[in-house]
Amino acid sequence: MFIDDTIAAIATAAGEAGIGIVRISGSKAIEIIDDIFRANNNKKIYEDQRKLTYGYIFDFDNNEKIDEVLAVYMKAPHTYTKEDIVEINCHGGMIPVKRILQLVLRKGARLAEPGEFTKRAFLNGRIDLAQAEAVMDLISAKTEKGFEVAFDQLEGSLSKRVEEMRKEVLELLAHIEVSIDFSEEDVDEVTLDYLLEKSIKLEKSMTKLLSTSDTGKILREGLSTVIVGKPNVGKSSLLNSLLREARAIVTEVPGTTRDVIEEQLNIQGIPIKLIDTAGIRETEDIVEKIGVGKSKELFNKADLVIFMLDASRELTNEDLQIIEMIKDKKIIVLINKTDLPNKLDIAKICHLIGERSIIKTSLKEEVGLDELENVLVNMVYKGEVKSNSNLMIANVRHKDALERALNSLKEGIEAIRRQMPMDFIEVDYKNVWDYLGEITGDTVGEDLIDHIFANFCIGK
Amino acid sequence: MEYHAGAYDVIVVGAGHAGCEAALAASRMGCKTLIITLTLDSIAMMPCNPSIGGTGKGHLVREIDALGGEMGLNIDKAFIQSRMLNTAKGPAVHSLRAQADKSKYHIEMKKTIENQPKLDLVQGEVIDIIVKNQQARGVKTRTGSIYEGNAIILATGVYLKSKIFMGEVNYESGPNGLFPANYLSNRLRELGCNLRRFKTGTPARIHRDSIDFSKMSIQPGDTEIVPFSFMNDEINIEQQPCWLTRTTPETLRIINENLKRSSFYRGDMEGVGPRYCPSIEDKIVRFQDKPTHQLFIEPEGLNTKEMYLQGMSTSLPVEVQVEMIRSVIGLEKAEIMRPAYAIEYDCIDPTQLKLSLEMKHINNFFSAGQFNGTSGYEEAAAQGLIAGINAVLKIRREEPLILDRSEAYIGVIIDDLVTKGTNEPYRMMTSRAEYRLVLRQDNADLRLTEKGYKVGLVTEERYKRFSGKKDKIALEMERLKKTNVTPKEVNNILEEIGSSLIKTGVSLYELLKRPEVSYKEIKRLKKNEVNYEDIDKEVEEQCEIVIKYEGYIDKQLKQIDQFKKLEGKKIPEGINYLEIQGLRLEARQKLNSIRPLSVGQASRISGVSPADISVLLVYLEQKRRQKVGEKN
């Protein structure tokens, strides 16, 4: 569970970059890459150790070409982890790396925990004690963060859905266990038909949930977040600060952002689609007008609006118009340019837009961004913002667990169809329960036994 | 007044199901052993249900037998009905259960103990455990006898400060009107044992002649008797039936009206009872909309007219019991011979024990059975056996016998008790075993005989028999794989049983994989090289199960591989969890009190998270390197 399986992760930093790297470490690395990579020279990757090989990653299950890549195989033990390592260099940006990672996980790797490559390097004798102590700090620090997030997520809608599913699985499991352990008792034996009916229902809802995470809005496009504000308030600067690189053009001349810019980013595990609008303002400029029209349309589809105001200027008609357009949406109000003297009537804004999160920033001085990130993440985990597709988080680990749960369920259904004995069928259902539990952070144990005794009248 | 009464290697306190196994194991392994019990008339007494085995429990009996224990052999001598439960389900949960002649069960076990060389049996009440330098040295009885011992095994069952409850009435007593042991608890507390109160209960016994069986349905034994012990091939007896009947809405009314008078609802009892063994009033309160409940009427033996009322355990007053029982179909004129009662007793928090069942804080001091917080004859016997074996190994300064969760149900019980503790009397259930498909009752011998032989408990005779079976299985597997049949030979048979036809030749092995094909069909194929009469039923059974469920068994074996790797990562005994940076406080405290032997065991402690385990792994590796570094 900790040392002997194969792990994978995105090795490059999140966000936009020229290339992205997916790293796989463990005994199954070769098997996995062999399954998804086709080299242009038709050679197997392990024939050319330590050479970058040009080719494509394919998802053969769906007959789909994922990306054009350079892959390299490094044979154990002369690698970072002292295990077989494969690295896939693909195009940068969130989508290609994520899709490749998902594919790798589907082929049998497990998503690496924070610091796990380093941990393996240490456990396998690659790095020394001092380095190891640093790793230890890393693990414990990350874990605490992980706990917080996991806790908050419990309130999220994904967790709720998964909890519901687990409840159903638990009920089926309890039925199976009771008919095995208390077969002499006065309880109705669970029938295969009943199990099958319930399982097919469950399979459907699981498939549905999985498909939303696979192709659905959040994962593909992120939580749709529109940045709005009058020209030159700092919308593009915000976008850039969040992306930490200059992609959009930032100028002092109002109206230079003529079209809508979309960017994918990942804030603390939440995929977000950030949309920078053209400044909304009455204008004769046709190009800008298209931009404005598009802006309005975008609000209607947005999950969240970040409304930017300029602290150095008084509230204008434009601001009021924007407030009028967005007042029914989920809003974070960002008061930018707080490094300049304040001329903005904040009380009036509060009066106009009601109880909202108001964050003061100075993008120029890099003040307030952390707070923005935190507010954003909290809103997601507390379920305050909901994606239109009704699914909250599509983090790869969850998706991976859900996929494994669905596979086990399918095997269970197959076992029922083949009329396997209850105790064999149970193995698959316990797996479903366990895998779903990985999402919510619970595992089986006394729960099942509690459920049995609470719901079935048994005993001497 | 004290006097020196004798010196022994091992002293066992209590001669119930745990004590008997412990004493027999220790003496058979060559240690001079003493077994002391309150009365010689209650050796291996069955104070509750008259049966051995059942789901999960049947597995335990088979495992005890495979290790060289006595329970399987003894029930084979004393049973009056035998049934294999769950046969409609998979082989992993087939469970053997036998109705016992209680008095015969007691007499046969007493005989075995009396005839066992190196084993002394005496009557007496142990009131003191002699401990010197944190090591158990002997026991003292109420009459002043001091017995010296190198290892002590406590198997006191439900006798410590036991108290009986029937409605408003309660008094100090052991089960069945026997004396309680009132002195030992205080001494154990002084010794640092963390005692608590558990409770359990038993239904009334009624006179056979007062029952109208014509209103009940009969429950006969199986036509084909499967013995418990690997050493027995065939047992033919005339079996006794049990009977099935139901309570009525009238029963419900009587209980509801008198609920306030039940000891439990009066709040007289402090003990925690088992959920799987609720009293009838408990069942009715919790499942109000169930109008009737089923009851089994079971004979207590051949030479008695007492009948056991399975399903009607209660702590209601005796007068209400009479009324209640007479409201049951067929029991209108029932005469109670022994009333039902609830019983409360002292037992230890088993997290104070090591996996060897030795106390963490007192060397050479072991405990087993209900004292450890379990319930059931089989659970007790299993622990008794392990405690007995490990007491001897401790004296011999050898490594203890620890079965892990992937090897035996016995391993599951002990690991659960010691690692997680228990808040109610613990009962074995197959659902507690993660690797159920591998831990079958049909392969207990294959799993454990070798281990029993290694510690010296399995006899040469048994071992020879076992090796023979193992060889035969290997041979037969080989034959099934090598023997091919043609479509012409087999298709008519396949057609008959509705199995799809074959187009080219296949091996018998492949054929047996099909759910609908069994050995019966294989045997119909004329194959000259083998005489089927020579193949034992047990050999057929093993081959068929292994072949048929190969896919699932493989899945489980893979899980076991993973499990074993973590179990194999041992934690040094002196580790100081409190100093490990990065472990959460709760995890530090839990680890420090449970003191797991391996990382695997640590991961099962509630309150220890996977992240804590990562930190622990890294810490252990650091320590290991430091050590290597120092050596160099």
Short mmCIF file of N, CA and C in Angstrom, two decimals, chain B residues 23-24 26-33 112-120:
data_model
loop_
_atom_site.label_atom_id
_atom_site.label_comp_id
_atom_site.label_asym_id
_atom_site.label_seq_id
_atom_site.Cartn_x
_atom_site.Cartn_y
_atom_site.Cartn_z
N ALA B 23 -4.51 -25.70 28.88
CA ALA B 23 -3.85 -26.71 29.70
C ALA B 23 -3.42 -27.90 28.86
N LEU B 24 -4.30 -28.33 27.96
CA LEU B 24 -3.94 -29.48 27.12
C LEU B 24 -2.76 -29.13 26.20
N ALA B 26 -0.39 -26.87 26.67
CA ALA B 26 0.85 -26.72 27.42
C ALA B 26 1.41 -28.09 27.81
N SER B 27 0.54 -28.99 28.30
CA SER B 27 1.04 -30.29 28.74
C SER B 27 1.48 -31.14 27.55
N ARG B 28 0.74 -31.04 26.46
CA ARG B 28 1.12 -31.81 25.27
C ARG B 28 2.43 -31.32 24.67
N MET B 29 2.73 -30.06 24.90
CA MET B 29 4.01 -29.54 24.41
C MET B 29 5.12 -29.85 25.40
N GLY B 30 4.79 -30.59 26.43
CA GLY B 30 5.84 -31.10 27.32
C GLY B 30 6.02 -30.35 28.63
N CYS B 31 5.16 -29.37 28.89
CA CYS B 31 5.31 -28.63 30.14
C CYS B 31 4.49 -29.26 31.24
N LYS B 32 5.04 -29.23 32.44
CA LYS B 32 4.30 -29.71 33.59
C LYS B 32 3.23 -28.67 33.90
N THR B 33 1.98 -29.09 33.83
CA THR B 33 0.90 -28.12 33.84
C THR B 33 -0.12 -28.43 34.93
N THR B 112 -10.44 -36.55 29.01
CA THR B 112 -9.22 -36.23 28.26
C THR B 112 -8.20 -35.55 29.16
N ILE B 113 -8.69 -34.63 29.97
CA ILE B 113 -7.77 -33.89 30.86
C ILE B 113 -7.20 -34.81 31.93
N GLU B 114 -8.06 -35.65 32.48
CA GLU B 114 -7.61 -36.58 33.52
C GLU B 114 -6.56 -37.55 33.00
N ASN B 115 -6.70 -37.92 31.74
CA ASN B 115 -5.79 -38.91 31.17
C ASN B 115 -4.55 -38.30 30.54
N GLN B 116 -4.47 -36.99 30.54
CA GLN B 116 -3.35 -36.33 29.88
C GLN B 116 -2.10 -36.37 30.75
N PRO B 117 -1.02 -36.97 30.27
CA PRO B 117 0.21 -36.95 31.05
C PRO B 117 0.70 -35.52 31.28
N LYS B 118 1.38 -35.31 32.35
CA LYS B 118 1.96 -34.01 32.70
C LYS B 118 0.92 -32.96 33.06
N LEU B 119 -0.34 -33.36 33.16
CA LEU B 119 -1.38 -32.37 33.49
C LEU B 119 -2.09 -32.76 34.78
N ASP B 120 -2.07 -31.86 35.77
CA ASP B 120 -2.79 -32.09 37.03
C ASP B 120 -4.05 -31.23 37.06
#
